PDB file of C-alpha atoms and ligand atoms in Angstrom:
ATOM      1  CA  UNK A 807       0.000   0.000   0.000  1.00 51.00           C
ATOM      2  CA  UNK A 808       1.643   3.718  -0.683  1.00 53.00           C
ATOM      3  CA  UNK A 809       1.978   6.294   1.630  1.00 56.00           C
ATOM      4  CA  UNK A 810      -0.916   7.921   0.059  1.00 61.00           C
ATOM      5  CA  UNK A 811      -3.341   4.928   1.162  1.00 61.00           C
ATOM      6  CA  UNK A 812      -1.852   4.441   4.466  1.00 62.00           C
ATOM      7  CA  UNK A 813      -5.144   5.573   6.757  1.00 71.00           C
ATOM      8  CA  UNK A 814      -4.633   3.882   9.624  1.00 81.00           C
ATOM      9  CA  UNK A 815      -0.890   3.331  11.181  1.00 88.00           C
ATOM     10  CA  UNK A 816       0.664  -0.084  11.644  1.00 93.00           C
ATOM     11  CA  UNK A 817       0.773  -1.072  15.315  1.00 95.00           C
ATOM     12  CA  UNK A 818       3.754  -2.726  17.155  1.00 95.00           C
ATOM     13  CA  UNK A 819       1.815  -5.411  19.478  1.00 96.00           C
ATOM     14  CA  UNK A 820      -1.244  -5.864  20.329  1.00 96.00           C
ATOM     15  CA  UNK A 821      -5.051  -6.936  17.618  1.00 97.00           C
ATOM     16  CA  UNK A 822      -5.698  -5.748  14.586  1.00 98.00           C
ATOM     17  CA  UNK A 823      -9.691  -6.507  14.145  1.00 98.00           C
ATOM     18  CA  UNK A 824     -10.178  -6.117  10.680  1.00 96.00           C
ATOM     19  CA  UNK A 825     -12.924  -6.417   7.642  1.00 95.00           C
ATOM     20  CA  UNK A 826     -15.523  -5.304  10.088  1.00 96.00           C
ATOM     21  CA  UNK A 827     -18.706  -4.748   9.202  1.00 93.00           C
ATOM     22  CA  UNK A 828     -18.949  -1.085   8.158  1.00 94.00           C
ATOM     23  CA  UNK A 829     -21.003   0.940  11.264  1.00 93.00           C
ATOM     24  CA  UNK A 830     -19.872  -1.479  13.468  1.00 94.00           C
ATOM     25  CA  UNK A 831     -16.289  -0.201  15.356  1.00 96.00           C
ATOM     26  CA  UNK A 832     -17.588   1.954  17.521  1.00 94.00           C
ATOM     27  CA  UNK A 833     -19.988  -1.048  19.100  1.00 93.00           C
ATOM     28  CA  UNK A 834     -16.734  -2.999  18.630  1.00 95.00           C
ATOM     29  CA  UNK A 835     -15.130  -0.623  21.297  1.00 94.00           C
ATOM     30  CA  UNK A 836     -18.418  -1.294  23.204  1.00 91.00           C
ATOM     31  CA  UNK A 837     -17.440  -5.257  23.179  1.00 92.00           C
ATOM     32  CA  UNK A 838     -14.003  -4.599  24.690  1.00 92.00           C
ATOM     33  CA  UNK A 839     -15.328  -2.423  26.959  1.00 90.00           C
ATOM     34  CA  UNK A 840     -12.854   0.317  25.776  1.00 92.00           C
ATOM     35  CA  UNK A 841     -13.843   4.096  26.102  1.00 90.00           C
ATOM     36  CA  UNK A 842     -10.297   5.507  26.292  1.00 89.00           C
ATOM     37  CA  UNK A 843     -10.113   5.631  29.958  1.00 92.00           C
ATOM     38  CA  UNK A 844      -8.255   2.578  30.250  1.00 88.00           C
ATOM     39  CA  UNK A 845      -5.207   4.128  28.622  1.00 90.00           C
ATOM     40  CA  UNK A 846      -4.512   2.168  25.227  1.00 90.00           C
ATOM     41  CA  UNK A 847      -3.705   3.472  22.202  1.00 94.00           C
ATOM     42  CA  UNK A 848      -6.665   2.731  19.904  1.00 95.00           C
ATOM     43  CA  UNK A 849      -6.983   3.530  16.310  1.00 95.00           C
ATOM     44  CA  UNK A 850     -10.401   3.182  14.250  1.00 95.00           C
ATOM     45  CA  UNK A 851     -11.040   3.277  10.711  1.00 94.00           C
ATOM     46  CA  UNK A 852     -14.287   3.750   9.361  1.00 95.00           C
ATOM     47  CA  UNK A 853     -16.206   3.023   6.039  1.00 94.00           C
ATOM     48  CA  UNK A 854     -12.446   2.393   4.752  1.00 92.00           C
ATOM     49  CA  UNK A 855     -12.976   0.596   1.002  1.00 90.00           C
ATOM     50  CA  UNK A 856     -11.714  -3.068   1.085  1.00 86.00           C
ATOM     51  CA  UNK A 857     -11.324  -5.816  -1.536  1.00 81.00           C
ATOM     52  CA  UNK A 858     -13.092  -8.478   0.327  1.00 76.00           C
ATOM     53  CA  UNK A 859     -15.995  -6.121   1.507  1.00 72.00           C
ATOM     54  CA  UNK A 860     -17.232  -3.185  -0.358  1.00 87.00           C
ATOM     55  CA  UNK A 861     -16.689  -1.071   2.888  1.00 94.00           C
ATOM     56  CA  UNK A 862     -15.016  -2.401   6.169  1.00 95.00           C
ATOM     57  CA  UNK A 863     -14.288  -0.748   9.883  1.00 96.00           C
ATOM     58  CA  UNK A 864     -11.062  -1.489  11.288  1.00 96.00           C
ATOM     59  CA  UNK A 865      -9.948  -0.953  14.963  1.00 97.00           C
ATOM     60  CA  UNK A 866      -6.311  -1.225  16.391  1.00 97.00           C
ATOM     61  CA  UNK A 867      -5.972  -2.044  19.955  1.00 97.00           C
ATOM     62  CA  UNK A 868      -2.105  -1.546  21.369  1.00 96.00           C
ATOM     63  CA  UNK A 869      -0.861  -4.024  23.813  1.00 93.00           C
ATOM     64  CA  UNK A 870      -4.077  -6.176  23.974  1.00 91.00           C
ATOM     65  CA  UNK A 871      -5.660  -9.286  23.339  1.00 91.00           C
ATOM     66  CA  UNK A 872      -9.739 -10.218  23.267  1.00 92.00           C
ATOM     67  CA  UNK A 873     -10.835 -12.745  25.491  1.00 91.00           C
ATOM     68  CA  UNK A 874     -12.931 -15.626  23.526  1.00 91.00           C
ATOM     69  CA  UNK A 875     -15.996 -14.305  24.975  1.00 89.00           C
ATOM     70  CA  UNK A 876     -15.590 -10.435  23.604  1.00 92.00           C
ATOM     71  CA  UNK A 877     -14.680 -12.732  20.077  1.00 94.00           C
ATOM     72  CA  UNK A 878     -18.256 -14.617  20.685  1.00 92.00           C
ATOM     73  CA  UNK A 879     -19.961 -11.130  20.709  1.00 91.00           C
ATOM     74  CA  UNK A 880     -17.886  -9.688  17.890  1.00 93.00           C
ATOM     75  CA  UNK A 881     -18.777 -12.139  15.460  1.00 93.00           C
ATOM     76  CA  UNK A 882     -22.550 -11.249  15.729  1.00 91.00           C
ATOM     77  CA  UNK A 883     -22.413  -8.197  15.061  1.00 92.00           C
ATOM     78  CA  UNK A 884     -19.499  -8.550  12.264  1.00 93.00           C
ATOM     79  CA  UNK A 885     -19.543 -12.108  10.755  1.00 91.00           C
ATOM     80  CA  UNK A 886     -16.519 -11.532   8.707  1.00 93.00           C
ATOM     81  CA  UNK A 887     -13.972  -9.816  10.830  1.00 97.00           C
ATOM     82  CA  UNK A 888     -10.310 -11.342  10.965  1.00 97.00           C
ATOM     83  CA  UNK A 889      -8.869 -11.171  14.283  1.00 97.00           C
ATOM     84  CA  UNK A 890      -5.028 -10.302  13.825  1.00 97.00           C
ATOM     85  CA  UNK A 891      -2.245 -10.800  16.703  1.00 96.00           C
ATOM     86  CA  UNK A 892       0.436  -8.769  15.789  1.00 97.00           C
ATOM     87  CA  UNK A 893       3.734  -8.587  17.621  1.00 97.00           C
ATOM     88  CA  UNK A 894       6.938  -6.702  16.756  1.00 97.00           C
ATOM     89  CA  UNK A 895       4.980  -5.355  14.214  1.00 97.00           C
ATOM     90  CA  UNK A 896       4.392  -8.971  12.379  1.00 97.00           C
ATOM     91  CA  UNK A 897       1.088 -10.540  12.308  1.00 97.00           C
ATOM     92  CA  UNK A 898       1.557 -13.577  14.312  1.00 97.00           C
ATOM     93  CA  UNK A 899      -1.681 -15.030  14.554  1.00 96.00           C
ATOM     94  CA  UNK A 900      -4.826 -14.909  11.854  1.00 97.00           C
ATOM     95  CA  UNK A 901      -8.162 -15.951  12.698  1.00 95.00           C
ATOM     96  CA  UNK A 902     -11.614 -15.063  11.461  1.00 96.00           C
ATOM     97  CA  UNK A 903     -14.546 -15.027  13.827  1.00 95.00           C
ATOM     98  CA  UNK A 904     -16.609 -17.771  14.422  1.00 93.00           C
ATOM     99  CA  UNK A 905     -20.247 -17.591  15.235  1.00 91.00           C
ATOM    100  CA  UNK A 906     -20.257 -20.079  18.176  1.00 93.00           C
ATOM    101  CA  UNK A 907     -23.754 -21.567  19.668  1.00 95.00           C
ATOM    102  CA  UNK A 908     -24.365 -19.783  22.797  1.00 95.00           C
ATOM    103  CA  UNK A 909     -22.488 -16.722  24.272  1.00 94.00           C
ATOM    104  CA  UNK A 910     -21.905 -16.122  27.783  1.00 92.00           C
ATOM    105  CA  UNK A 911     -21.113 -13.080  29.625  1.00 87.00           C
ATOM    106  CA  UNK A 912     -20.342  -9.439  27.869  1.00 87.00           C
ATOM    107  CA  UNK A 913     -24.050  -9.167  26.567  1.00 94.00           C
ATOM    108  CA  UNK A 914     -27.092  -8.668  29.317  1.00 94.00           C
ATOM    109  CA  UNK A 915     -30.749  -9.510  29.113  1.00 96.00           C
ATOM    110  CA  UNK A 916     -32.841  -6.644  28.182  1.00 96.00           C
ATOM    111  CA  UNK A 917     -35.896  -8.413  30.585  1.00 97.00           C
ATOM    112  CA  UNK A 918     -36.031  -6.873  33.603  1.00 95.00           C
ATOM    113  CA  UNK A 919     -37.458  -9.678  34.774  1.00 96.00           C
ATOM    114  CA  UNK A 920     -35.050 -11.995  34.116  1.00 96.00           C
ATOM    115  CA  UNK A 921     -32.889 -14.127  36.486  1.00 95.00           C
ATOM    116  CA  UNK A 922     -29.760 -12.916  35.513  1.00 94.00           C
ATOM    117  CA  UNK A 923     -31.345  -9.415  36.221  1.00 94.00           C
ATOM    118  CA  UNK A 924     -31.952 -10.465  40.255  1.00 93.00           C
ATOM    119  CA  UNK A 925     -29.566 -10.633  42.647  1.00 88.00           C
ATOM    120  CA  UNK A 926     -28.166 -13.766  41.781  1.00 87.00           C
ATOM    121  CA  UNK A 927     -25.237 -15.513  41.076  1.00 88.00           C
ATOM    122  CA  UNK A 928     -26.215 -16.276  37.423  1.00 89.00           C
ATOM    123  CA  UNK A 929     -24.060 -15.373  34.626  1.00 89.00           C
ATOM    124  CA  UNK A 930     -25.623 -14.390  31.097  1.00 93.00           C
ATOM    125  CA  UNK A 931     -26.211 -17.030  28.440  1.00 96.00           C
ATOM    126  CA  UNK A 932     -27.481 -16.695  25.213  1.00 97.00           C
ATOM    127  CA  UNK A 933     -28.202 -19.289  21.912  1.00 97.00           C
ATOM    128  CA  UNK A 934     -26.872 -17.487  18.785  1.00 95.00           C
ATOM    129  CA  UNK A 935     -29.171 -16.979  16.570  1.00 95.00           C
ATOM    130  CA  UNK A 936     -28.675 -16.419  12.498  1.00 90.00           C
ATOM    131  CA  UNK A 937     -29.683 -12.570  13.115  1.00 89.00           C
ATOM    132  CA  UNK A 938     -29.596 -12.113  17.334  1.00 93.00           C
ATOM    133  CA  UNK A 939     -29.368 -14.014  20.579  1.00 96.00           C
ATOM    134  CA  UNK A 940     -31.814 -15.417  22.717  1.00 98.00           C
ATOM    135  CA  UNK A 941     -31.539 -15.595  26.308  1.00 98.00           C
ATOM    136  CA  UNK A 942     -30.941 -19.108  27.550  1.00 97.00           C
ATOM    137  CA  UNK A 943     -32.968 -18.552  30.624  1.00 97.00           C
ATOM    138  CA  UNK A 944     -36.292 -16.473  29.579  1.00 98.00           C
ATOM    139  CA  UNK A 945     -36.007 -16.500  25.770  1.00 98.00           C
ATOM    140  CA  UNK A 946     -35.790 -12.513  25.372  1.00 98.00           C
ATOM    141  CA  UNK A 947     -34.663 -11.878  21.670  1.00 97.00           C
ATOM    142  CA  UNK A 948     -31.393  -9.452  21.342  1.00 96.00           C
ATOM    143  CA  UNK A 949     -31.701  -8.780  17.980  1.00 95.00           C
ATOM    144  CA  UNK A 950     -28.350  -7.755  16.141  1.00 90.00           C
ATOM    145  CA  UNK A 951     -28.638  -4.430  16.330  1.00 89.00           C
ATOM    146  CA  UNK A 952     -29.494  -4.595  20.006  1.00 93.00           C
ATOM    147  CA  UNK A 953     -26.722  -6.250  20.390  1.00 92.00           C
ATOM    148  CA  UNK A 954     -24.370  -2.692  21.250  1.00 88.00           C
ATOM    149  CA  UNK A 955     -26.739  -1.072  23.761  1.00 91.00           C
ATOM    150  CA  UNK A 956     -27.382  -4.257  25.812  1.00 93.00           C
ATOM    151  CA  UNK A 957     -23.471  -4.689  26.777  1.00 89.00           C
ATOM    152  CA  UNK A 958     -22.754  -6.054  30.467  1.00 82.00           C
ATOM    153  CA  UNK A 959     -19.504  -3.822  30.368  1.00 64.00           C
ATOM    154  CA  UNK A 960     -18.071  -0.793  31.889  1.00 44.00           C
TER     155      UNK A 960
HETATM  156  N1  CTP B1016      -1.438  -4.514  10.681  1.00 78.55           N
HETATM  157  C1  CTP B1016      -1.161  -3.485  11.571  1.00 78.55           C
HETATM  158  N2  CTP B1016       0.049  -3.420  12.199  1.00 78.55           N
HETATM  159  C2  CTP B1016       1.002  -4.343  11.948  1.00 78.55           C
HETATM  160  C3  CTP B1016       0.728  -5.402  11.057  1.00 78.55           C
HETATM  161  C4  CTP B1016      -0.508  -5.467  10.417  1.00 78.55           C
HETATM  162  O1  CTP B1016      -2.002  -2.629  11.815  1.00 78.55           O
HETATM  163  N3  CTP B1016       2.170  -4.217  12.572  1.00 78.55           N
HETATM  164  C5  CTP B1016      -2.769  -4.579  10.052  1.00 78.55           C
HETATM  165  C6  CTP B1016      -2.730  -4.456   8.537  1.00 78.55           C
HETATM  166  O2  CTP B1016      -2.795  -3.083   8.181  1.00 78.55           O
HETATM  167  C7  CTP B1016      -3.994  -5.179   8.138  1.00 78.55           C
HETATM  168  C8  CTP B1016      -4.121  -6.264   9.217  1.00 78.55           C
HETATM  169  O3  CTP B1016      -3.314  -5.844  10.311  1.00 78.55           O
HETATM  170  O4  CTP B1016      -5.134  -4.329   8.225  1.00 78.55           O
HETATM  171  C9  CTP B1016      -3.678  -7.605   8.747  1.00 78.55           C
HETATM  172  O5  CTP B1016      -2.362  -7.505   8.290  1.00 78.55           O
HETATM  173  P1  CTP B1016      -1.818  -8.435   7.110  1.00 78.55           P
HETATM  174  O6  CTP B1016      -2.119  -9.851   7.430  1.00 78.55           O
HETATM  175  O7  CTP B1016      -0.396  -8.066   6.871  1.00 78.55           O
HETATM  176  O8  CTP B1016      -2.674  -7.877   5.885  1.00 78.55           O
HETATM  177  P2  CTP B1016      -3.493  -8.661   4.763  1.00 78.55           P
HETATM  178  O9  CTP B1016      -2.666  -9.758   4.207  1.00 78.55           O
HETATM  179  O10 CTP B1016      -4.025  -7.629   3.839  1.00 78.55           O
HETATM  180  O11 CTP B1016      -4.674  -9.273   5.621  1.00 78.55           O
HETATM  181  P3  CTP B1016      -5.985 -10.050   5.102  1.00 78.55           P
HETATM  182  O12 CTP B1016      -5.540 -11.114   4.172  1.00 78.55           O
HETATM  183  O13 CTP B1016      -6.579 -10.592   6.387  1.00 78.55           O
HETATM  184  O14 CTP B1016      -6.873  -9.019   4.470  1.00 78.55           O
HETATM  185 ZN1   ZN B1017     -33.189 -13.357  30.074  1.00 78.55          ZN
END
């Protein structure tokens, strides 16, 4: 790529999350719980063209790596992303997402209601769906796009 293309800077160690789905970095952030208080150096790249996907998101997170549970999450709301480990500037690891069966943890039940809600010792579950989650415990439907706002993080 010449300079001219470079948008987003190479990173020395840490995950490269790339060929998000386009709209979808900022909710990425929202996985990892990241809002810049925690002191990494994160850089995002929106709407950025790519040959795979007609647009893609791309987010650069120094001196970290996602736990499989923020990569459950992920790949809902971005089926195609490539999870890259990079250290010494070299990608050392490749992976694309995976959507696995159930999730647990990093997403809460929007029902009120439910028992992962009370003030018990439950931890969220949830069956993957082809377009959301539903909760493993009262059947609430997190649709995709609900996905962001019903985070169990921060
Ligand atoms: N990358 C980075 N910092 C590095 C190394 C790589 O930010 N030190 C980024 C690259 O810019 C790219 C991603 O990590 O967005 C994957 O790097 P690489 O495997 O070298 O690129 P491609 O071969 O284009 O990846 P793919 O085949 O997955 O599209
Ligand atoms: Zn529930």
């Amino acid at each position: 790529m010449g300079e001219k293309e470079l948008r987003v800077s190479k990173i020395r160690d840490g995950t490269v999350i790339d060929h998000l789905t386009a709209g979808q970095a900022l909710n990425v952030l929202a996985i990892l719980g990241i809002d810049g208080s925690g002191g990494e150096s994160v850089s995002i790249g929106m709407n950025i063209p790519s040959d795979r996907l007609a647009r893609k998101d791309i987010v650069k997170v120094e001196g970290r790596e996602l736990s499989q549970s923020e990569v459950d999450v992920l790949s809902v709301i971005s089926p195609e992303a490539t999870i890259n480990i990079v250290r010494e500037y070299e990608v050392v690891d490749k992976k694309r997402v995976e959507r696995p069966e159930e999730v647990t943890g990093v997403v809460s039940c929007p029902n009120r209601n439910c028992i992962t809600n009370a003030d018990e010792p439950v931890a969220s579950r949830f069956e993957v769906l082809s377009d959301g989650l539903r909760c493993g415990y009262c059947g609430e439907i997190v649709r995709e796009d609900e996905v962001a706002t019903n985070l169990d993080v921060n």
